[in-house]
Tab-separated table of C-alpha atoms in Angstrom:
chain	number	residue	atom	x	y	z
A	1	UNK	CA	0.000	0.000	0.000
A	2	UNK	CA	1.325	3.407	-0.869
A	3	UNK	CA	1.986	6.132	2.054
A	4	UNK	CA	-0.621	8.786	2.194
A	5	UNK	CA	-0.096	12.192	2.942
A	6	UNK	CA	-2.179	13.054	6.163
A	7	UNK	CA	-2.061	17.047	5.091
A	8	UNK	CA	-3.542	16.278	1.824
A	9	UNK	CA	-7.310	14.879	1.242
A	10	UNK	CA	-6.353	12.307	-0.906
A	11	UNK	CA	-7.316	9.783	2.317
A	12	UNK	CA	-10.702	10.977	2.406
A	13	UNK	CA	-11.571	10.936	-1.083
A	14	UNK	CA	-10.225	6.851	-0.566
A	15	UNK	CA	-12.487	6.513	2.545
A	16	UNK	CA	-15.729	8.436	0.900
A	17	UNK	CA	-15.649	6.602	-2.625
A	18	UNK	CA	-19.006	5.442	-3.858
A	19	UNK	CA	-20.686	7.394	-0.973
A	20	UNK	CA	-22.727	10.509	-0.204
A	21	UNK	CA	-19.899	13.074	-0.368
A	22	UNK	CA	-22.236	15.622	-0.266
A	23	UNK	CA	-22.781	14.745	3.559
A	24	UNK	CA	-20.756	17.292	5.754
A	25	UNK	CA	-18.444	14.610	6.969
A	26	UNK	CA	-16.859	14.535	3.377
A	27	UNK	CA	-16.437	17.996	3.388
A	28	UNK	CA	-15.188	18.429	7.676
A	29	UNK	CA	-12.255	15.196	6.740
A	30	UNK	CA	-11.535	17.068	3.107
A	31	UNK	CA	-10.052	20.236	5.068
A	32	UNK	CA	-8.676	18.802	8.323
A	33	UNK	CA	-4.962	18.956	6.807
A	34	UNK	CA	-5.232	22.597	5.572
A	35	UNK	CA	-6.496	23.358	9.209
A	36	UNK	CA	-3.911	21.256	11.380
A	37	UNK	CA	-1.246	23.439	8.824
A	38	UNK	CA	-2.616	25.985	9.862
A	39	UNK	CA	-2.501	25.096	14.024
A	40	UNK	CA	1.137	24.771	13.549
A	41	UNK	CA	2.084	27.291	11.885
A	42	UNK	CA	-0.118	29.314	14.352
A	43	UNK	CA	1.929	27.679	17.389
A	44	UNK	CA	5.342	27.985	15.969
A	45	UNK	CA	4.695	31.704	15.267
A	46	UNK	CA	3.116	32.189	19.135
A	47	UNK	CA	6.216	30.255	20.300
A	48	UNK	CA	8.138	32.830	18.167
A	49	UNK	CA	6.494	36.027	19.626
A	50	UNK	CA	6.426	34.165	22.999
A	51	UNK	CA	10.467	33.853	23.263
A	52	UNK	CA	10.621	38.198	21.229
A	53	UNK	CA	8.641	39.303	24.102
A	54	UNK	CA	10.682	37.615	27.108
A	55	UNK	CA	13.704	38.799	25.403
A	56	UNK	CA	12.126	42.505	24.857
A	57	UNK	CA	11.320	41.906	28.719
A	58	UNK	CA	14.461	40.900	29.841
A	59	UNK	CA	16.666	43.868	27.583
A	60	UNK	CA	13.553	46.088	29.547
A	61	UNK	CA	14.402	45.557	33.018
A	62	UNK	CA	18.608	45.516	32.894
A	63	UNK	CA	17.964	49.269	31.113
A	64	UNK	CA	15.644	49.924	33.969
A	65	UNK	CA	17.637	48.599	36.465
A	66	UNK	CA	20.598	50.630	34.742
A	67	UNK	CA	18.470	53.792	35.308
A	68	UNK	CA	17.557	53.039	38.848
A	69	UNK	CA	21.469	52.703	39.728
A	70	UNK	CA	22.506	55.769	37.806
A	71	UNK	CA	19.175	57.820	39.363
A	72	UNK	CA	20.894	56.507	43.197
A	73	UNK	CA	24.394	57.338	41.555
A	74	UNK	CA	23.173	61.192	40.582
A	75	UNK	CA	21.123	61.447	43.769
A	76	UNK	CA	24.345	60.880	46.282
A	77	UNK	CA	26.702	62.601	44.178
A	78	UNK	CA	23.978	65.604	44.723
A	79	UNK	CA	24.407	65.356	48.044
A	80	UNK	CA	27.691	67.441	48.351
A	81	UNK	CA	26.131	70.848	47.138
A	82	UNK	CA	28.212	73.029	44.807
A	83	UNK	CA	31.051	74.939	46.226
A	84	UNK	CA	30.698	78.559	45.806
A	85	UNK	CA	33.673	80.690	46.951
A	86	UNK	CA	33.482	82.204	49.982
A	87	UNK	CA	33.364	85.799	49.913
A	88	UNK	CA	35.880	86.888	52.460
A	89	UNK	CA	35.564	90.308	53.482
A	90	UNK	CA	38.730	92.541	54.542
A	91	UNK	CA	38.484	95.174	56.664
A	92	UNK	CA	40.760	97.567	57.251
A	93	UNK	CA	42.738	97.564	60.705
A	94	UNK	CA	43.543	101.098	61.617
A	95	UNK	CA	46.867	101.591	62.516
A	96	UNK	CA	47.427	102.946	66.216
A	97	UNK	CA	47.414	106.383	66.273
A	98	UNK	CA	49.475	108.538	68.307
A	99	UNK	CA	47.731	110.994	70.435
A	100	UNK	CA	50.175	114.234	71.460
A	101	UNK	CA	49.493	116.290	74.356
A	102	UNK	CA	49.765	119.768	73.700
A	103	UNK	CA	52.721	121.447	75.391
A	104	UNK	CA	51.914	123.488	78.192
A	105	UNK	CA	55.108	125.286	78.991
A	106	UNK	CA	57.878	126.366	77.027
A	107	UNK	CA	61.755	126.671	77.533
A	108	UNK	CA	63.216	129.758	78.780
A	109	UNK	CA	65.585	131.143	76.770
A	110	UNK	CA	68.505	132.867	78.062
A	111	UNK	CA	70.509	134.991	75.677
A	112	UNK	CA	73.928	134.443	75.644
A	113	UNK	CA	76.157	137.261	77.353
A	114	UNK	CA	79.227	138.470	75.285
A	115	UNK	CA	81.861	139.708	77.086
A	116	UNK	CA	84.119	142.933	75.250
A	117	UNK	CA	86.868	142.258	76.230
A	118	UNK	CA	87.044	138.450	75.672
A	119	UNK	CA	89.475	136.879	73.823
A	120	UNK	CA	87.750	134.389	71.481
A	121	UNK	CA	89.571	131.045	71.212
A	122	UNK	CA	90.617	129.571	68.252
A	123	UNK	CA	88.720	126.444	68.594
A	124	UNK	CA	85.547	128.730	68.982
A	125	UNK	CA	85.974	130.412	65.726
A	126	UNK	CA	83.716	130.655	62.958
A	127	UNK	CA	84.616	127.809	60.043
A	128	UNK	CA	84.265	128.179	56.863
A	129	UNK	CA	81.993	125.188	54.544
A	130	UNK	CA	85.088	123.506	53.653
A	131	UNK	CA	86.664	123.053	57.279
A	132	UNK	CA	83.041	121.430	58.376
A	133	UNK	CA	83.415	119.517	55.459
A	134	UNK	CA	86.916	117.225	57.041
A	135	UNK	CA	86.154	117.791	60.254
A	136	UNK	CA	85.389	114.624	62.256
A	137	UNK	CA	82.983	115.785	64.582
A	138	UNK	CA	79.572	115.078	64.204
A	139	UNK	CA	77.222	117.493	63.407
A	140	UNK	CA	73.555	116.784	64.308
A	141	UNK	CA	70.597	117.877	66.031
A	142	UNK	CA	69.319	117.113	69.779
A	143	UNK	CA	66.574	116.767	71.737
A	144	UNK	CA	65.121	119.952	73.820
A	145	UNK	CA	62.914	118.282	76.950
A	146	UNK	CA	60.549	120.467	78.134
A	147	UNK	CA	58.856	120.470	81.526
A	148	UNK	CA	54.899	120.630	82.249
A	149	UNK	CA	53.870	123.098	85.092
A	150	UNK	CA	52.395	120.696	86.708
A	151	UNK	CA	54.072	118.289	88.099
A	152	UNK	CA	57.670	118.509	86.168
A	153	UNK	CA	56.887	115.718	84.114
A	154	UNK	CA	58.545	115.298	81.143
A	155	UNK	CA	55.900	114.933	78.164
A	156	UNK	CA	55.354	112.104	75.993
A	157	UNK	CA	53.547	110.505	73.177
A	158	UNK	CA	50.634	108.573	74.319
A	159	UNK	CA	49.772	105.944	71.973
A	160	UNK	CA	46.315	104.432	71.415
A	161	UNK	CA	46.165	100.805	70.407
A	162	UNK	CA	43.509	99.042	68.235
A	163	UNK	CA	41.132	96.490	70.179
A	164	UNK	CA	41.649	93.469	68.462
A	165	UNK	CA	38.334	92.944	66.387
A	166	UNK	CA	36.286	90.045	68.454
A	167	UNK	CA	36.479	86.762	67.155
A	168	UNK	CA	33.683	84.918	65.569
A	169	UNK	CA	31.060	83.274	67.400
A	170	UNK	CA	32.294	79.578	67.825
A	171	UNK	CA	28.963	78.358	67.368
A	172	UNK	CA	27.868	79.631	64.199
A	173	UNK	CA	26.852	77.411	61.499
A	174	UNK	CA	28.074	77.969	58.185
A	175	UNK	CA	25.861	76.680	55.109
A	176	UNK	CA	28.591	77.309	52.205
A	177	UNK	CA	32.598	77.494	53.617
A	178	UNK	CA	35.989	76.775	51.358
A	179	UNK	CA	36.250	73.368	52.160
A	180	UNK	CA	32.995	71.365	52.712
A	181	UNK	CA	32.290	68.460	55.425
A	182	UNK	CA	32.903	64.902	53.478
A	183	UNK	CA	32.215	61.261	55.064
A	184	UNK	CA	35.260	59.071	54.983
A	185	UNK	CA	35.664	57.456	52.040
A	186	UNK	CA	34.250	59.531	49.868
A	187	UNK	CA	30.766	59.615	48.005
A	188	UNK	CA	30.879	55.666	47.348
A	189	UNK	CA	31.394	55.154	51.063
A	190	UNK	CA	28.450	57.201	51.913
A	191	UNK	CA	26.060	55.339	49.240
A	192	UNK	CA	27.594	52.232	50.486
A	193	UNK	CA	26.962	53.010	54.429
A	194	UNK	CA	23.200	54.006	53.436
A	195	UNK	CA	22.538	50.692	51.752
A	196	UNK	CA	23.270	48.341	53.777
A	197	UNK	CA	22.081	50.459	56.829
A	198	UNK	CA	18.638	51.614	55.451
A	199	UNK	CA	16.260	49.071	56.734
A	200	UNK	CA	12.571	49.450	55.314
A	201	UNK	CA	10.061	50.120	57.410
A	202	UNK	CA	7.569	47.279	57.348
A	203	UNK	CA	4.352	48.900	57.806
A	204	UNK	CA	5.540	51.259	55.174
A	205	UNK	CA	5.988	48.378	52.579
A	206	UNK	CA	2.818	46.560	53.719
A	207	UNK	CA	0.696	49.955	52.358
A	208	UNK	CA	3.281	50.790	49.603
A	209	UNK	CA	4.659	53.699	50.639
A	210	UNK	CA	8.023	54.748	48.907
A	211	UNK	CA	10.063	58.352	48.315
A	212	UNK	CA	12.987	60.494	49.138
A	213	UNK	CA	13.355	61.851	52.800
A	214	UNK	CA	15.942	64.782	52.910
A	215	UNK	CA	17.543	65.386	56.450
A	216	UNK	CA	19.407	68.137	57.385
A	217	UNK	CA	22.040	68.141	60.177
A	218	UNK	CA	25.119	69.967	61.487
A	219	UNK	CA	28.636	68.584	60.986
A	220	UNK	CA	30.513	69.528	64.083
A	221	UNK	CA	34.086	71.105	64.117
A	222	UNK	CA	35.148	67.692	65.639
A	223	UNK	CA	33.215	65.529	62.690
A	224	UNK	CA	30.510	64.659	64.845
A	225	UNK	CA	26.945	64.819	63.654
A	226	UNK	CA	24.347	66.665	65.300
A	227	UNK	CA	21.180	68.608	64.680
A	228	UNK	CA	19.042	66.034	62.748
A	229	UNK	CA	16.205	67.165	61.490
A	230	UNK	CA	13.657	66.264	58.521
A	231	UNK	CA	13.191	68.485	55.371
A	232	UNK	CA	11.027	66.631	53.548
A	233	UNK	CA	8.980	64.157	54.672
A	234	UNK	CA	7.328	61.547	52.625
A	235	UNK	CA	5.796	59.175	56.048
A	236	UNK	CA	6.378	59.160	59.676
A	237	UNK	CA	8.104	55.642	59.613
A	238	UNK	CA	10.578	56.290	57.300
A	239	UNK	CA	11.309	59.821	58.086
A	240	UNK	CA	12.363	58.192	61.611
A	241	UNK	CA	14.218	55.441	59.908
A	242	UNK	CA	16.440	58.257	57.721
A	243	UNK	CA	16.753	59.951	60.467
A	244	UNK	CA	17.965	56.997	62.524
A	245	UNK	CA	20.379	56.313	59.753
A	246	UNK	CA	21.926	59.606	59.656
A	247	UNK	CA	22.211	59.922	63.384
A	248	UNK	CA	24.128	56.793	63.576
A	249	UNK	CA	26.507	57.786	61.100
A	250	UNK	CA	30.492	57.991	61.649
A	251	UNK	CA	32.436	61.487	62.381
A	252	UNK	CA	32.794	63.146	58.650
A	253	UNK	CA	35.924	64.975	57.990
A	254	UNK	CA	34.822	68.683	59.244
A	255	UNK	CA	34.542	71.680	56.776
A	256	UNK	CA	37.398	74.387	57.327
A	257	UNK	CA	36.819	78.238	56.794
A	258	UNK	CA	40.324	79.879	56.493
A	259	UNK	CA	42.266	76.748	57.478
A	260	UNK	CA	40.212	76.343	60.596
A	261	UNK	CA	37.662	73.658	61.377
A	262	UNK	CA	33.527	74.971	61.558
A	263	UNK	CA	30.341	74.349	61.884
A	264	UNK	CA	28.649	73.423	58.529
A	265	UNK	CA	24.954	72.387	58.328
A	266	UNK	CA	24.619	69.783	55.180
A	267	UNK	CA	21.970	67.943	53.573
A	268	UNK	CA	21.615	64.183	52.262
A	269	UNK	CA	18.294	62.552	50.576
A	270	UNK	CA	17.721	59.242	52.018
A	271	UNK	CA	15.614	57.021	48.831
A	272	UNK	CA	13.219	54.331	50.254
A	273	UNK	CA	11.776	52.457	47.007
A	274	UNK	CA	10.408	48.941	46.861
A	275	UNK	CA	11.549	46.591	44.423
């Protein structure tokens, strides 16, 4: 017996000869290969789409889980805010001045008495330009001292010193200085420390709550942190989780403000999102 071919309907016109083919069984066998074609073609090209769509899934979610790392990446690098130079303003010490009393008596002056008949000596003779010119005595002035009625004193300059200006308040807090507070290690550290220290709140993933919490606090001159507060809030639980974070946080490296260590109040975002 020759082989038949199933997808043809050579079979049923063998199974149907010399009877009704007119019935609708004739006609339901007749197409029954075109259709089962047709089912697997249809499954091979679902299958096809099938395994187009995981992969379009799949190439989806590492470029969204790309973006997610570079959004954390951007957000902690934000954290250090820009440096602006500090505007350092000079002012002018006045010199001390010198403050003169005025001169209250003068010096008597006695004219000098010239005698007629005096011989005058040759020593005490008049020279000429040229004799003061090699002589080796020294010609210069000298000071006249004059005494006050008073009390005999003799008088004298009095000088007046500047205060020294008053120092700056130790405990102000600077928002912008020339070198800013930075945690040990560097930006990496920091995202690294806030990872694996941020715990989720669980009633907070229970109702699907998720955002950014900024906190504010004060790096001390010593590195210590202090002054936590919330900025923005997003929910009560994990504001107090951020804020637990940040308050357990190692001493930064202080900011300095011409060379010496300061207060500096800095903020850092704190992302809570469910995966």
């Amino acid at each position: 017996m020759s082989k038949i071919d199933l997808i043809s309907g050579d079979w049923s016109d063998m199974i149907f000869a010399g009877r009704n083919q007119s019935y609708g069984a004739y006609a339901l066998r007749k197409g029954t290969g075109r259709r089962n074609l047709i089912a697997i073609i249809a499954v091979i090209v679902l299958a096809i789409l099938c395994q187009i769509g995981l992969t379009i899934k799949n190439i989806a979610d590492e470029a969204a889980a790309k973006r997610a790392a570079m959004t954390q990446i951007v957000e902690l690098t934000a954290l250090e805010q820009p440096k602006k130079e500090a505007k350092v303003e000079q002012k002018q010490i006045k010199l001390p001045e010198q403050v003169v009393e005025k001169v209250k008596s003068s010096i008597k002056f006695t004219a000098p008495v010239i005698k007629k008949d005096e011989e005058v000596k040759p020593e005490e003779e008049l020279k000429s330009q040229d004799e003061l010119m090699n002589t080796k005595t020294a010609i210069g002035s000298f000071d006249v001292k004059g005494n006050d009625d008073a009390g005999g004193e003799v008088l004298k300059a009095k000088e007046v010193i500047a205060q020294p200006e008053p120092k700056e308040e130790e405990n102000k807090v600077f928002d912008v200085v020339e070198q800013m507070p930075s945690f040990p290690g560097g930006q990496s550290a920091l995202m690294e420390y806030l990872s694996k220290n941020v715990k989720y709140p669980v009633v907070a993933q229970e109702n699907g709550v998720q955002g950014r919490v900024v906190v504010s606090f004060v790096v001390e001159r010593d590195g210590s942190v202090t002054d936590v507060t919330v900025v923005k809030s997003v929910d009560p639980s994990l504001d107090r989780e951020a804020q637990r974070v940040i308050s357990s946080m190692p001493k930064w490296i202080p900011g300095k403000q011409n060379g010496q260590a300061v207060r500096v109040k800095y903020n850092v975002p704190v992302s809570f999102r469910l995966q």
